PDB file of C-alpha atoms and ligand atoms in Angstrom:
ATOM      1  CA  MET A1282      76.391 120.848  69.429  1.00 50.00           C
ATOM      2  CA  SER A1283      74.554 117.619  68.862  1.00 51.00           C
ATOM      3  CA  MET A1284      72.627 115.073  70.881  1.00 61.00           C
ATOM      4  CA  VAL A1285      73.780 112.356  68.542  1.00 61.00           C
ATOM      5  CA  LYS A1286      76.714 110.248  69.638  1.00 60.00           C
ATOM      6  CA  GLU A1287      79.910 110.901  67.672  1.00 63.00           C
ATOM      7  CA  ARG A1288      80.108 108.494  64.753  1.00 73.00           C
ATOM      8  CA  ARG A1289      83.294 109.687  63.082  1.00 91.00           C
ATOM      9  CA  ILE A1290      86.680 108.152  63.763  1.00 96.00           C
ATOM     10  CA  SER A1291      88.456 110.827  65.783  1.00 97.00           C
ATOM     11  CA  ILE A1292      92.034 111.885  65.054  1.00 98.00           C
ATOM     12  CA  LYS A1293      93.817 112.903  68.231  1.00 98.00           C
ATOM     13  CA  THR A1294      96.011 115.981  68.588  1.00 98.00           C
ATOM     14  CA  GLN A1295      99.625 115.663  69.788  1.00 98.00           C
ATOM     15  CA  GLU A1296      98.521 116.923  73.224  1.00 98.00           C
ATOM     16  CA  GLU A1297      95.780 114.316  73.422  1.00 98.00           C
ATOM     17  CA  LEU A1298      98.177 111.585  72.331  1.00 98.00           C
ATOM     18  CA  GLU A1299     100.561 112.581  75.133  1.00 98.00           C
ATOM     19  CA  VAL A1300      97.789 112.049  77.694  1.00 98.00           C
ATOM     20  CA  MET A1301      96.903 108.717  76.097  1.00 99.00           C
ATOM     21  CA  ARG A1302     100.547 107.632  76.245  1.00 99.00           C
ATOM     22  CA  ARG A1303     100.542 108.304  79.988  1.00 98.00           C
ATOM     23  CA  ALA A1304      97.305 106.343  80.422  1.00 99.00           C
ATOM     24  CA  GLY A1305      98.852 103.574  78.316  1.00 99.00           C
ATOM     25  CA  ARG A1306     101.979 103.388  80.464  1.00 98.00           C
ATOM     26  CA  MET A1307      99.808 103.102  83.565  1.00 98.00           C
ATOM     27  CA  THR A1308      97.769 100.305  81.999  1.00 99.00           C
ATOM     28  CA  ALA A1309     100.956  98.393  81.173  1.00 98.00           C
ATOM     29  CA  GLU A1310     102.187  98.939  84.753  1.00 98.00           C
ATOM     30  CA  VAL A1311      98.988  97.447  86.212  1.00 98.00           C
ATOM     31  CA  LEU A1312      99.348  94.389  83.990  1.00 98.00           C
ATOM     32  CA  ARG A1313     102.981  93.920  85.037  1.00 98.00           C
ATOM     33  CA  LEU A1314     101.944  94.167  88.669  1.00 98.00           C
ATOM     34  CA  LEU A1315      99.158  91.600  88.251  1.00 98.00           C
ATOM     35  CA  GLN A1316     101.482  89.259  86.387  1.00 97.00           C
ATOM     36  CA  THR A1317     103.541  88.839  89.548  1.00 97.00           C
ATOM     37  CA  GLU A1318     100.371  88.317  91.655  1.00 98.00           C
ATOM     38  CA  ALA A1319      98.537  85.766  89.473  1.00 98.00           C
ATOM     39  CA  LYS A1320      99.813  82.642  91.241  1.00 98.00           C
ATOM     40  CA  PRO A1321      98.087  79.385  92.238  1.00 98.00           C
ATOM     41  CA  GLY A1322      95.843  79.979  95.276  1.00 98.00           C
ATOM     42  CA  VAL A1323      94.956  83.594  94.472  1.00 98.00           C
ATOM     43  CA  ALA A1324      91.279  84.554  94.027  1.00 98.00           C
ATOM     44  CA  THR A1325      90.613  86.807  91.033  1.00 98.00           C
ATOM     45  CA  ARG A1326      88.934  89.424  93.283  1.00 98.00           C
ATOM     46  CA  LYS A1327      92.309  89.965  94.962  1.00 98.00           C
ATOM     47  CA  LEU A1328      93.781  90.940  91.579  1.00 98.00           C
ATOM     48  CA  ASP A1329      90.917  93.383  91.062  1.00 98.00           C
ATOM     49  CA  GLU A1330      91.571  95.001  94.462  1.00 98.00           C
ATOM     50  CA  ILE A1331      95.269  95.390  93.737  1.00 98.00           C
ATOM     51  CA  ALA A1332      94.552  96.955  90.331  1.00 98.00           C
ATOM     52  CA  GLU A1333      91.944  99.429  91.571  1.00 98.00           C
ATOM     53  CA  GLU A1334      94.077 100.554  94.481  1.00 98.00           C
ATOM     54  CA  TRP A1335      97.146 101.071  92.299  1.00 98.00           C
ATOM     55  CA  ILE A1336      95.254 102.962  89.557  1.00 98.00           C
ATOM     56  CA  ARG A1337      93.644 105.365  92.048  1.00 98.00           C
ATOM     57  CA  SER A1338      96.930 105.879  93.935  1.00 98.00           C
ATOM     58  CA  GLU A1339      98.449 107.083  90.649  1.00 98.00           C
ATOM     59  CA  GLY A1340      95.631 109.575  90.074  1.00 98.00           C
ATOM     60  CA  GLY A1341      93.789 107.526  87.452  1.00 98.00           C
ATOM     61  CA  GLU A1342      90.373 105.905  87.355  1.00 98.00           C
ATOM     62  CA  PRO A1343      89.515 102.324  86.412  1.00 98.00           C
ATOM     63  CA  ALA A1344      87.862 102.802  82.997  1.00 98.00           C
ATOM     64  CA  PHE A1345      85.770  99.618  83.244  1.00 98.00           C
ATOM     65  CA  LYS A1346      84.171 100.225  86.652  1.00 98.00           C
ATOM     66  CA  GLY A1347      80.562 101.281  86.126  1.00 98.00           C
ATOM     67  CA  TYR A1348      80.847 101.050  82.325  1.00 98.00           C
ATOM     68  CA  TYR A1349      77.366  99.840  81.379  1.00 97.00           C
ATOM     69  CA  GLY A1350      77.160  98.751  85.016  1.00 98.00           C
ATOM     70  CA  TYR A1351      80.288  96.565  84.960  1.00 98.00           C
ATOM     71  CA  PRO A1352      81.096  95.925  88.657  1.00 98.00           C
ATOM     72  CA  ALA A1353      84.903  95.737  88.705  1.00 98.00           C
ATOM     73  CA  SER A1354      88.150  97.407  87.598  1.00 99.00           C
ATOM     74  CA  ILE A1355      89.529  94.456  85.638  1.00 99.00           C
ATOM     75  CA  CYS A1356      88.176  91.467  83.766  1.00 99.00           C
ATOM     76  CA  ALA A1357      89.669  88.105  84.766  1.00 99.00           C
ATOM     77  CA  SER A1358      88.703  85.328  82.350  1.00 98.00           C
ATOM     78  CA  VAL A1359      89.894  81.825  83.270  1.00 98.00           C
ATOM     79  CA  ASN A1360      90.388  78.946  80.775  1.00 98.00           C
ATOM     80  CA  GLU A1361      87.055  78.543  78.871  1.00 98.00           C
ATOM     81  CA  GLU A1362      86.126  82.144  79.760  1.00 98.00           C
ATOM     82  CA  VAL A1363      86.837  84.329  76.728  1.00 98.00           C
ATOM     83  CA  VAL A1364      86.436  87.900  78.009  1.00 98.00           C
ATOM     84  CA  HIS A1365      84.495  89.958  80.589  1.00 98.00           C
ATOM     85  CA  GLY A1366      84.991  87.449  83.435  1.00 98.00           C
ATOM     86  CA  ILE A1367      83.956  89.249  86.628  1.00 98.00           C
ATOM     87  CA  PRO A1368      86.627  88.932  89.327  1.00 98.00           C
ATOM     88  CA  GLY A1369      85.316  86.949  92.273  1.00 98.00           C
ATOM     89  CA  PHE A1370      85.944  83.984  94.511  1.00 98.00           C
ATOM     90  CA  ARG A1371      87.314  81.726  91.756  1.00 97.00           C
ATOM     91  CA  VAL A1372      90.791  80.685  92.899  1.00 98.00           C
ATOM     92  CA  LEU A1373      93.539  80.305  90.300  1.00 98.00           C
ATOM     93  CA  LYS A1374      95.125  76.881  90.177  1.00 98.00           C
ATOM     94  CA  GLU A1375      98.270  75.443  88.650  1.00 98.00           C
ATOM     95  CA  GLY A1376      97.815  74.937  84.898  1.00 98.00           C
ATOM     96  CA  ASP A1377      95.093  77.594  84.442  1.00 98.00           C
ATOM     97  CA  ILE A1378      95.377  80.425  81.964  1.00 98.00           C
ATOM     98  CA  VAL A1379      93.818  83.741  82.956  1.00 99.00           C
ATOM     99  CA  GLY A1380      93.075  86.668  80.674  1.00 99.00           C
ATOM    100  CA  ILE A1381      93.512  89.945  82.550  1.00 99.00           C
ATOM    101  CA  ASP A1382      91.986  93.004  80.886  1.00 99.00           C
ATOM    102  CA  VAL A1383      92.479  96.511  82.332  1.00 98.00           C
ATOM    103  CA  GLY A1384      91.397 100.002  81.335  1.00 99.00           C
ATOM    104  CA  VAL A1385      92.766 103.239  82.806  1.00 99.00           C
ATOM    105  CA  LYS A1386      91.226 106.687  82.439  1.00 98.00           C
ATOM    106  CA  LEU A1387      93.629 109.550  83.071  1.00 98.00           C
ATOM    107  CA  ASP A1388      92.944 113.278  82.570  1.00 98.00           C
ATOM    108  CA  GLY A1389      89.958 112.471  80.369  1.00 98.00           C
ATOM    109  CA  PHE A1390      91.504 109.793  78.139  1.00 98.00           C
ATOM    110  CA  CYS A1391      91.447 105.991  78.209  1.00 98.00           C
ATOM    111  CA  ALA A1392      93.869 103.177  77.478  1.00 99.00           C
ATOM    112  CA  ASP A1393      92.891  99.516  77.366  1.00 98.00           C
ATOM    113  CA  ALA A1394      95.064  96.374  77.319  1.00 99.00           C
ATOM    114  CA  ALA A1395      94.941  92.671  78.117  1.00 99.00           C
ATOM    115  CA  ARG A1396      97.323  89.751  78.544  1.00 98.00           C
ATOM    116  CA  THR A1397      96.628  86.087  79.103  1.00 99.00           C
ATOM    117  CA  LEU A1398      98.848  84.757  81.879  1.00 98.00           C
ATOM    118  CA  ALA A1399      99.977  81.234  82.708  1.00 98.00           C
ATOM    119  CA  VAL A1400      99.280  80.181  86.292  1.00 98.00           C
ATOM    120  CA  GLY A1401     102.269  78.064  87.263  1.00 98.00           C
ATOM    121  CA  VAL A1402     103.168  75.418  84.680  1.00 98.00           C
ATOM    122  CA  ILE A1403     100.680  75.005  81.801  1.00 98.00           C
ATOM    123  CA  GLU A1404     100.205  72.405  79.058  1.00 98.00           C
ATOM    124  CA  ALA A1405     101.897  72.820  75.683  1.00 98.00           C
ATOM    125  CA  GLU A1406      98.623  73.365  73.791  1.00 98.00           C
ATOM    126  CA  SER A1407      97.641  76.285  76.059  1.00 98.00           C
ATOM    127  CA  ARG A1408     101.107  77.757  75.630  1.00 98.00           C
ATOM    128  CA  ARG A1409     100.708  77.526  71.846  1.00 98.00           C
ATOM    129  CA  LEU A1410      97.236  79.107  72.018  1.00 99.00           C
ATOM    130  CA  MET A1411      98.684  82.086  73.883  1.00 99.00           C
ATOM    131  CA  GLU A1412     101.664  82.412  71.544  1.00 98.00           C
ATOM    132  CA  VAL A1413      99.479  82.371  68.443  1.00 99.00           C
ATOM    133  CA  THR A1414      97.181  85.020  69.942  1.00 99.00           C
ATOM    134  CA  GLN A1415     100.187  87.284  70.565  1.00 99.00           C
ATOM    135  CA  GLU A1416     101.519  86.633  67.097  1.00 99.00           C
ATOM    136  CA  ALA A1417      98.118  87.464  65.567  1.00 99.00           C
ATOM    137  CA  LEU A1418      97.965  90.691  67.581  1.00 99.00           C
ATOM    138  CA  ALA A1419     101.453  91.621  66.337  1.00 99.00           C
ATOM    139  CA  GLU A1420     100.359  90.941  62.740  1.00 98.00           C
ATOM    140  CA  GLY A1421      97.314  93.170  63.257  1.00 99.00           C
ATOM    141  CA  ILE A1422      99.394  95.959  64.785  1.00 99.00           C
ATOM    142  CA  ARG A1423     101.799  95.857  61.804  1.00 98.00           C
ATOM    143  CA  ARG A1424      98.852  96.810  59.559  1.00 98.00           C
ATOM    144  CA  ALA A1425      97.806  99.829  61.658  1.00 98.00           C
ATOM    145  CA  VAL A1426      99.480 102.358  59.389  1.00 98.00           C
ATOM    146  CA  GLU A1427      98.179 105.269  57.338  1.00 98.00           C
ATOM    147  CA  GLY A1428      96.982 104.260  53.879  1.00 98.00           C
ATOM    148  CA  ASN A1429      95.840 100.812  54.919  1.00 98.00           C
ATOM    149  CA  ARG A1430      92.180 100.026  55.454  1.00 98.00           C
ATOM    150  CA  LEU A1431      90.747  98.901  58.751  1.00 98.00           C
ATOM    151  CA  GLN A1432      90.047  95.354  57.672  1.00 98.00           C
ATOM    152  CA  ASP A1433      93.660  94.857  56.646  1.00 98.00           C
ATOM    153  CA  ILE A1434      94.156  94.578  60.414  1.00 99.00           C
ATOM    154  CA  SER A1435      91.203  92.191  60.756  1.00 99.00           C
ATOM    155  CA  TRP A1436      92.362  89.968  57.924  1.00 98.00           C
ATOM    156  CA  ALA A1437      95.939  89.809  59.249  1.00 99.00           C
ATOM    157  CA  VAL A1438      94.691  88.638  62.649  1.00 99.00           C
ATOM    158  CA  GLN A1439      92.306  86.069  61.216  1.00 99.00           C
ATOM    159  CA  SER A1440      94.719  84.533  58.729  1.00 98.00           C
ATOM    160  CA  CYS A1441      97.415  84.164  61.387  1.00 99.00           C
ATOM    161  CA  VAL A1442      95.040  82.468  63.837  1.00 99.00           C
ATOM    162  CA  GLU A1443      93.366  80.155  61.334  1.00 98.00           C
ATOM    163  CA  GLY A1444      96.719  79.329  59.744  1.00 98.00           C
ATOM    164  CA  HIS A1445      97.696  77.831  63.099  1.00 98.00           C
ATOM    165  CA  GLY A1446      94.472  75.816  63.423  1.00 98.00           C
ATOM    166  CA  PHE A1447      92.686  77.958  66.004  1.00 99.00           C
ATOM    167  CA  SER A1448      89.551  80.109  65.628  1.00 98.00           C
ATOM    168  CA  VAL A1449      88.728  83.801  66.146  1.00 98.00           C
ATOM    169  CA  VAL A1450      85.703  85.026  68.074  1.00 98.00           C
ATOM    170  CA  ARG A1451      83.230  86.948  65.887  1.00 98.00           C
ATOM    171  CA  GLU A1452      80.781  88.433  68.393  1.00 98.00           C
ATOM    172  CA  TYR A1453      83.262  90.671  70.221  1.00 98.00           C
ATOM    173  CA  VAL A1454      85.650  93.059  68.536  1.00 98.00           C
ATOM    174  CA  GLY A1455      88.329  95.675  69.155  1.00 98.00           C
ATOM    175  CA  HIS A1456      87.461  99.366  69.000  1.00 98.00           C
ATOM    176  CA  GLY A1457      88.508 102.949  68.640  1.00 98.00           C
ATOM    177  CA  ILE A1458      89.456 104.508  71.983  1.00 98.00           C
ATOM    178  CA  GLY A1459      90.069 107.971  73.382  1.00 98.00           C
ATOM    179  CA  ARG A1460      87.811 110.104  75.569  1.00 98.00           C
ATOM    180  CA  GLU A1461      85.520 107.077  75.557  1.00 98.00           C
ATOM    181  CA  LEU A1462      86.585 103.488  76.214  1.00 98.00           C
ATOM    182  CA  HIS A1463      84.724 102.417  73.077  1.00 98.00           C
ATOM    183  CA  GLU A1464      84.721 104.760  70.088  1.00 98.00           C
ATOM    184  CA  GLU A1465      84.304 104.278  66.371  1.00 98.00           C
ATOM    185  CA  PRO A1466      85.368 102.176  64.526  1.00 98.00           C
ATOM    186  CA  GLN A1467      84.768  98.579  65.541  1.00 98.00           C
ATOM    187  CA  VAL A1468      87.918  96.521  64.901  1.00 98.00           C
ATOM    188  CA  PRO A1469      86.869  92.946  64.045  1.00 98.00           C
ATOM    189  CA  ASN A1470      89.360  90.083  64.211  1.00 98.00           C
ATOM    190  CA  PHE A1471      88.111  88.702  60.909  1.00 98.00           C
ATOM    191  CA  GLY A1472      87.463  90.340  57.566  1.00 98.00           C
ATOM    192  CA  LYS A1473      88.443  91.076  53.993  1.00 98.00           C
ATOM    193  CA  PRO A1474      91.682  92.881  53.114  1.00 98.00           C
ATOM    194  CA  HIS A1475      91.471  96.339  51.437  1.00 98.00           C
ATOM    195  CA  THR A1476      88.016  97.022  52.890  1.00 98.00           C
ATOM    196  CA  GLY A1477      86.716  99.292  55.647  1.00 98.00           C
ATOM    197  CA  PRO A1478      87.605 102.883  56.517  1.00 98.00           C
ATOM    198  CA  LEU A1479      90.966 104.296  55.481  1.00 98.00           C
ATOM    199  CA  LEU A1480      93.428 104.539  58.373  1.00 98.00           C
ATOM    200  CA  VAL A1481      94.920 107.942  59.154  1.00 98.00           C
ATOM    201  CA  ALA A1482      97.830 108.803  61.488  1.00 98.00           C
ATOM    202  CA  GLY A1483      96.545 109.879  64.905  1.00 98.00           C
ATOM    203  CA  MET A1484      93.666 107.437  65.053  1.00 98.00           C
ATOM    204  CA  THR A1485      93.807 105.370  68.238  1.00 99.00           C
ATOM    205  CA  LEU A1486      92.691 101.762  68.233  1.00 99.00           C
ATOM    206  CA  ALA A1487      92.400  98.916  70.743  1.00 99.00           C
ATOM    207  CA  ILE A1488      93.215  95.732  68.838  1.00 99.00           C
ATOM    208  CA  GLU A1489      92.194  92.637  70.766  1.00 98.00           C
ATOM    209  CA  PRO A1490      92.102  89.141  69.258  1.00 99.00           C
ATOM    210  CA  MET A1491      90.126  86.543  71.212  1.00 99.00           C
ATOM    211  CA  VAL A1492      91.346  83.137  70.054  1.00 99.00           C
ATOM    212  CA  ASN A1493      89.700  79.781  70.795  1.00 99.00           C
ATOM    213  CA  MET A1494      91.167  76.276  70.693  1.00 98.00           C
ATOM    214  CA  GLY A1495      87.933  74.812  69.326  1.00 98.00           C
ATOM    215  CA  THR A1496      84.797  76.461  67.969  1.00 98.00           C
ATOM    216  CA  PHE A1497      84.692  80.248  67.543  1.00 98.00           C
ATOM    217  CA  GLN A1498      81.188  80.228  68.996  1.00 98.00           C
ATOM    218  CA  VAL A1499      80.626  81.766  72.410  1.00 99.00           C
ATOM    219  CA  GLU A1500      77.812  82.360  74.889  1.00 98.00           C
ATOM    220  CA  VAL A1501      77.231  84.644  77.875  1.00 98.00           C
ATOM    221  CA  LEU A1502      76.767  83.183  81.371  1.00 98.00           C
ATOM    222  CA  SER A1503      73.771  84.085  83.560  1.00 98.00           C
ATOM    223  CA  ASP A1504      75.785  86.830  85.322  1.00 98.00           C
ATOM    224  CA  GLY A1505      75.177  88.812  82.134  1.00 98.00           C
ATOM    225  CA  TRP A1506      78.888  89.441  81.494  1.00 98.00           C
ATOM    226  CA  THR A1507      81.141  86.391  81.434  1.00 98.00           C
ATOM    227  CA  VAL A1508      81.656  85.208  77.851  1.00 98.00           C
ATOM    228  CA  VAL A1509      82.583  81.501  77.551  1.00 99.00           C
ATOM    229  CA  THR A1510      83.319  79.212  74.618  1.00 99.00           C
ATOM    230  CA  LYS A1511      80.329  77.095  73.532  1.00 98.00           C
ATOM    231  CA  ASP A1512      82.443  73.926  73.658  1.00 99.00           C
ATOM    232  CA  ARG A1513      84.130  74.990  76.946  1.00 98.00           C
ATOM    233  CA  ARG A1514      87.570  74.565  75.441  1.00 99.00           C
ATOM    234  CA  ARG A1515      90.147  77.221  76.287  1.00 99.00           C
ATOM    235  CA  SER A1516      90.415  80.750  74.933  1.00 99.00           C
ATOM    236  CA  SER A1517      93.131  83.412  74.997  1.00 99.00           C
ATOM    237  CA  HIS A1518      92.961  87.215  74.733  1.00 99.00           C
ATOM    238  CA  PHE A1519      95.656  89.836  74.190  1.00 99.00           C
ATOM    239  CA  GLU A1520      95.012  93.537  73.612  1.00 99.00           C
ATOM    240  CA  GLU A1521      97.058  96.670  73.022  1.00 99.00           C
ATOM    241  CA  THR A1522      96.105 100.298  72.483  1.00 99.00           C
ATOM    242  CA  VAL A1523      97.931 101.683  69.452  1.00 99.00           C
ATOM    243  CA  ILE A1524      98.332 104.991  67.639  1.00 99.00           C
ATOM    244  CA  VAL A1525      98.103 104.655  63.856  1.00 99.00           C
ATOM    245  CA  GLY A1526     101.313 106.071  62.338  1.00 98.00           C
ATOM    246  CA  THR A1527     102.557 107.022  58.884  1.00 98.00           C
ATOM    247  CA  LYS A1528     105.279 104.331  58.865  1.00 98.00           C
ATOM    248  CA  GLU A1529     104.386 102.140  61.826  1.00 98.00           C
ATOM    249  CA  ALA A1530     101.922 101.889  64.668  1.00 98.00           C
ATOM    250  CA  GLU A1531     102.969 103.023  68.124  1.00 99.00           C
ATOM    251  CA  VAL A1532     101.917 100.642  70.898  1.00 99.00           C
ATOM    252  CA  ILE A1533     101.242 102.736  74.005  1.00 99.00           C
ATOM    253  CA  THR A1534     100.368  99.927  76.438  1.00 99.00           C
ATOM    254  CA  ARG A1535     103.681  98.082  76.474  1.00 96.00           C
TER     255      ARG A1535
HETATM  256  N1  MF3 B2449      88.692  95.431  76.745  1.00 65.38           N
HETATM  257  C1  MF3 B2449      87.321  95.089  76.947  1.00 65.38           C
HETATM  258  C2  MF3 B2449      86.472  95.746  75.914  1.00 65.38           C
HETATM  259  O1  MF3 B2449      86.956  96.603  75.214  1.00 65.38           O
HETATM  260  C3  MF3 B2449      86.865  95.305  78.325  1.00 65.38           C
HETATM  261  C4  MF3 B2449      85.636  96.057  78.590  1.00 65.38           C
HETATM  262  S1  MF3 B2449      84.919  95.492  80.036  1.00 65.38           S
HETATM  263  C5  MF3 B2449      83.686  96.569  80.370  1.00 65.38           C
HETATM  264  O2  MF3 B2449      85.327  95.401  75.715  1.00 65.38           O
HETATM  265  F1  MF3 B2449      83.138  96.220  81.442  1.00 65.38           F
HETATM  266  F2  MF3 B2449      84.170  97.752  80.540  1.00 65.38           F
HETATM  267  F3  MF3 B2449      82.831  96.600  79.409  1.00 65.38           F
HETATM  268 CO1   CO B2450      89.038  96.699  74.647  1.00 65.38          CO
END
């Protein structure tokens, strides 16, 4: 027994992974549900209500609510908002992009995922920003296999994003996940290949590139949570929870 917080990267048992898969499926379900609700005229707090109600009705708990005092069950980050947008009275309008981030805790284990959604018809550059973010996430996920090192993931994400002329946020990162929403290790979206801890099958990671149209620099609004781009240009965020495998990663939030 120890008072010190666990610093190792935990390897989950098959039983634990089964619980995480169920939490992951629920997280994906919530995101699918919100995708159909995120239409022009809807306030982001409505999306939060729908998510919380659905998660609890399925016997889960919103993993974000109360986490370091966070007041809601989802994050809803519109346009220049990068992550951690608190749902509220902001009404979605045609042409917006909104990052929806959800965490579900089920039978003691968490899953965490995010998608950026188009509200109605959006401009081509926003569409490209979202596509590149998804592509970068896919490149990262491809590296989440035993024998690679953690920053192989980071480097894959960064080189994809920068190769398309966008920038990756440095101050916020992905993370290990399991009994806790945030576990070791941190999973940066930038880095050097062949560095960092060795990946082992059964590790569970939340990989989550935050990609900006302009500068990678961000700041936090006075609400203490909402992260926005310094230049107020748009940002996109996609996240999946994955199980590191021997041949390939298993995405459990799809
Ligand atoms: N996916 C985000 C993260 O891993 C969402 C966390 S919001 C918080 O940081 F409120 F729970 F912190
Ligand atoms: Co996360």
